[in-house]
């Protein structure tokens, strides 16, 4: 009887074993060394996700104080593609996890890949969905809580486009 159960368990494992995760996750910020070194202390409170279908990189940085966020903000702006918009969200989702109130997700394209090789780090022409339009660039998504991250008091470079999605339902976020 024990051999039969063990054999069935082994067969089940072989059938289900090849399942793959959509993202690879690291519980630390593994962003490039070319980013401003002022962001290095935040690596411990960040997580890195690579995926889902192509190796796009997502760096989710959690913040627990306004001072910490405001000191990091100018350096986060330096990693964003200059013309790319900033997306504002209110509810957390899997990049930052549900127990975090405030944070920034830096979405980057796959290393060395571009949907438009002639103009890497540029928007995709003709695409109307803003998230898809800027998919080959480095974009910031800011989870605003009005306490740690108070959007009314954040300085932006002139001409920065902000797409406010704070009123959209949680399930509509990618």
Short mmCIF file of C-alpha atoms in Angstrom, two decimals:
data_model
loop_
_atom_site.label_atom_id
_atom_site.label_comp_id
_atom_site.label_asym_id
_atom_site.label_seq_id
_atom_site.Cartn_x
_atom_site.Cartn_y
_atom_site.Cartn_z
CA UNK A 1 0.00 0.00 0.00
CA UNK A 2 2.81 2.43 0.92
CA UNK A 3 4.57 1.68 -2.37
CA UNK A 4 1.37 2.43 -4.32
CA UNK A 5 0.88 5.77 -2.57
CA UNK A 6 4.54 6.68 -3.09
CA UNK A 7 4.32 5.73 -6.77
CA UNK A 8 1.14 7.79 -7.26
CA UNK A 9 2.73 10.75 -5.48
CA UNK A 10 5.83 10.50 -7.68
CA UNK A 11 3.71 10.35 -10.84
CA UNK A 12 1.66 13.36 -9.70
CA UNK A 13 4.85 15.30 -9.00
CA UNK A 14 6.19 14.49 -12.48
CA UNK A 15 2.98 15.69 -14.09
CA UNK A 16 2.69 18.90 -12.08
CA UNK A 17 6.43 19.58 -11.69
CA UNK A 18 6.95 21.43 -14.99
CA UNK A 19 4.63 24.31 -13.96
CA UNK A 20 6.42 27.65 -14.15
CA UNK A 21 5.95 30.84 -12.17
CA UNK A 22 5.04 34.03 -14.03
CA UNK A 23 7.59 36.11 -12.13
CA UNK A 24 10.90 35.46 -10.50
CA UNK A 25 11.06 37.36 -7.22
CA UNK A 26 13.93 38.58 -5.09
CA UNK A 27 13.24 40.22 -1.74
CA UNK A 28 15.82 42.94 -2.35
CA UNK A 29 16.41 45.68 -4.89
CA UNK A 30 18.60 44.27 -7.63
CA UNK A 31 18.57 47.33 -9.84
CA UNK A 32 21.59 48.22 -11.98
CA UNK A 33 24.70 49.69 -10.39
CA UNK A 34 24.38 52.55 -12.90
CA UNK A 35 21.44 53.93 -10.90
CA UNK A 36 22.22 56.74 -8.44
CA UNK A 37 24.14 55.37 -5.47
CA UNK A 38 21.83 57.37 -3.17
CA UNK A 39 19.22 54.65 -3.83
CA UNK A 40 21.51 51.85 -2.58
CA UNK A 41 20.31 52.03 1.06
CA UNK A 42 16.79 51.25 -0.21
CA UNK A 43 17.81 47.86 -1.65
CA UNK A 44 16.99 46.13 1.67
CA UNK A 45 13.36 47.37 1.67
CA UNK A 46 12.75 46.70 -2.00
CA UNK A 47 11.86 43.66 -4.02
CA UNK A 48 12.69 42.80 -7.60
CA UNK A 49 10.30 40.98 -9.90
CA UNK A 50 11.23 39.83 -13.40
CA UNK A 51 8.50 38.77 -15.82
CA UNK A 52 5.81 37.90 -16.67
CA UNK A 53 6.25 36.73 -20.27
CA UNK A 54 9.44 38.59 -21.16
CA UNK A 55 12.10 39.58 -18.63
CA UNK A 56 10.71 43.03 -17.82
CA UNK A 57 12.09 44.23 -14.49
CA UNK A 58 9.96 45.75 -11.75
CA UNK A 59 11.57 47.23 -8.64
CA UNK A 60 9.09 47.81 -5.80
CA UNK A 61 10.46 50.10 -3.09
CA UNK A 62 8.47 50.31 0.15
CA UNK A 63 8.52 53.50 2.20
CA UNK A 64 7.62 53.86 5.88
CA UNK A 65 8.33 57.56 6.40
CA UNK A 66 7.79 60.77 4.48
CA UNK A 67 11.39 61.86 5.06
CA UNK A 68 12.70 58.63 3.56
CA UNK A 69 10.50 58.99 0.48
CA UNK A 70 11.25 62.67 -0.07
CA UNK A 71 15.01 62.12 0.17
CA UNK A 72 14.81 59.31 -2.43
CA UNK A 73 12.40 61.06 -4.81
CA UNK A 74 14.93 63.17 -6.78
CA UNK A 75 17.02 60.05 -7.46
CA UNK A 76 13.99 58.02 -8.51
CA UNK A 77 13.20 60.74 -11.04
CA UNK A 78 16.72 60.30 -12.47
CA UNK A 79 16.07 56.64 -13.37
CA UNK A 80 12.75 57.37 -15.10
CA UNK A 81 12.80 57.88 -18.86
CA UNK A 82 12.69 61.64 -19.28
CA UNK A 83 9.44 61.90 -21.29
CA UNK A 84 7.67 58.96 -19.64
CA UNK A 85 4.64 59.68 -17.44
CA UNK A 86 4.29 58.96 -13.74
CA UNK A 87 1.34 56.77 -12.78
CA UNK A 88 -0.40 57.37 -9.46
CA UNK A 89 -2.23 54.54 -7.71
CA UNK A 90 -3.89 54.31 -4.31
CA UNK A 91 -4.40 50.61 -3.59
CA UNK A 92 -1.51 48.24 -3.29
CA UNK A 93 -1.20 45.12 -5.36
CA UNK A 94 1.27 42.30 -5.73
CA UNK A 95 4.33 44.41 -6.59
CA UNK A 96 4.33 46.03 -3.15
CA UNK A 97 2.05 43.52 -1.34
CA UNK A 98 -1.17 44.30 0.46
CA UNK A 99 0.24 45.38 3.82
CA UNK A 100 2.24 48.34 2.44
CA UNK A 101 0.67 51.79 2.39
CA UNK A 102 3.18 53.68 0.26
CA UNK A 103 5.83 52.93 -2.29
CA UNK A 104 7.24 53.37 -5.75
CA UNK A 105 7.42 50.72 -8.45
CA UNK A 106 10.00 51.30 -11.15
CA UNK A 107 8.97 49.40 -14.28
CA UNK A 108 11.78 48.82 -16.79
CA UNK A 109 11.92 47.09 -20.18
CA UNK A 110 13.87 43.87 -20.68
CA UNK A 111 17.61 44.44 -20.74
CA UNK A 112 18.84 44.95 -24.29
CA UNK A 113 15.39 44.58 -25.82
CA UNK A 114 13.09 47.11 -27.37
CA UNK A 115 9.79 46.84 -29.21
CA UNK A 116 11.09 49.59 -31.48
CA UNK A 117 14.87 49.02 -31.91
CA UNK A 118 15.26 52.18 -33.97
CA UNK A 119 14.26 54.30 -30.97
CA UNK A 120 14.85 52.47 -27.68
CA UNK A 121 13.51 54.23 -24.58
CA UNK A 122 10.77 55.87 -26.67
CA UNK A 123 7.00 55.43 -26.61
CA UNK A 124 5.45 52.89 -28.96
CA UNK A 125 3.91 54.84 -31.86
CA UNK A 126 0.17 54.46 -32.36
CA UNK A 127 -0.43 52.73 -29.01
CA UNK A 128 -3.29 54.42 -27.11
CA UNK A 129 -3.11 52.54 -23.77
CA UNK A 130 -0.64 54.67 -21.76
CA UNK A 131 0.86 51.69 -19.91
CA UNK A 132 1.47 49.83 -23.16
CA UNK A 133 2.61 52.97 -24.97
CA UNK A 134 5.46 53.43 -22.48
CA UNK A 135 6.26 49.72 -21.99
CA UNK A 136 9.75 49.98 -23.50
CA UNK A 137 10.76 52.81 -21.19
CA UNK A 138 11.47 53.18 -17.49
CA UNK A 139 8.29 54.35 -15.79
CA UNK A 140 7.47 55.23 -12.18
CA UNK A 141 4.28 54.10 -10.51
CA UNK A 142 3.67 55.78 -7.17
CA UNK A 143 1.37 54.30 -4.52
CA UNK A 144 0.06 57.40 -2.76
CA UNK A 145 -1.29 57.23 0.79
CA UNK A 146 -1.48 61.02 1.53
CA UNK A 147 0.62 60.49 4.65
CA UNK A 148 4.01 59.00 3.74
CA UNK A 149 3.58 60.03 0.11
CA UNK A 150 1.55 63.22 -0.14
CA UNK A 151 1.32 63.95 -3.84
CA UNK A 152 0.43 67.62 -3.33
CA UNK A 153 3.91 68.29 -1.92
CA UNK A 154 6.03 66.47 -4.49
CA UNK A 155 8.23 68.42 -6.90
CA UNK A 156 8.13 67.34 -10.54
CA UNK A 157 10.34 68.26 -13.46
CA UNK A 158 8.67 70.73 -15.81
CA UNK A 159 6.50 69.02 -18.42
CA UNK A 160 6.14 65.72 -16.53
CA UNK A 161 2.86 63.99 -17.37
CA UNK A 162 1.04 62.45 -14.40
CA UNK A 163 -1.64 59.83 -15.01
CA UNK A 164 -3.80 59.67 -11.91
CA UNK A 165 -5.35 56.23 -11.51
CA UNK A 166 -6.06 56.49 -7.78
CA UNK A 167 -9.82 56.31 -8.28
CA UNK A 168 -9.72 53.14 -10.38
CA UNK A 169 -10.68 49.85 -8.77
CA UNK A 170 -7.88 47.64 -7.47
CA UNK A 171 -8.70 44.83 -9.87
CA UNK A 172 -8.25 47.13 -12.87
CA UNK A 173 -4.57 47.65 -12.12
CA UNK A 174 -2.13 45.49 -14.08
#
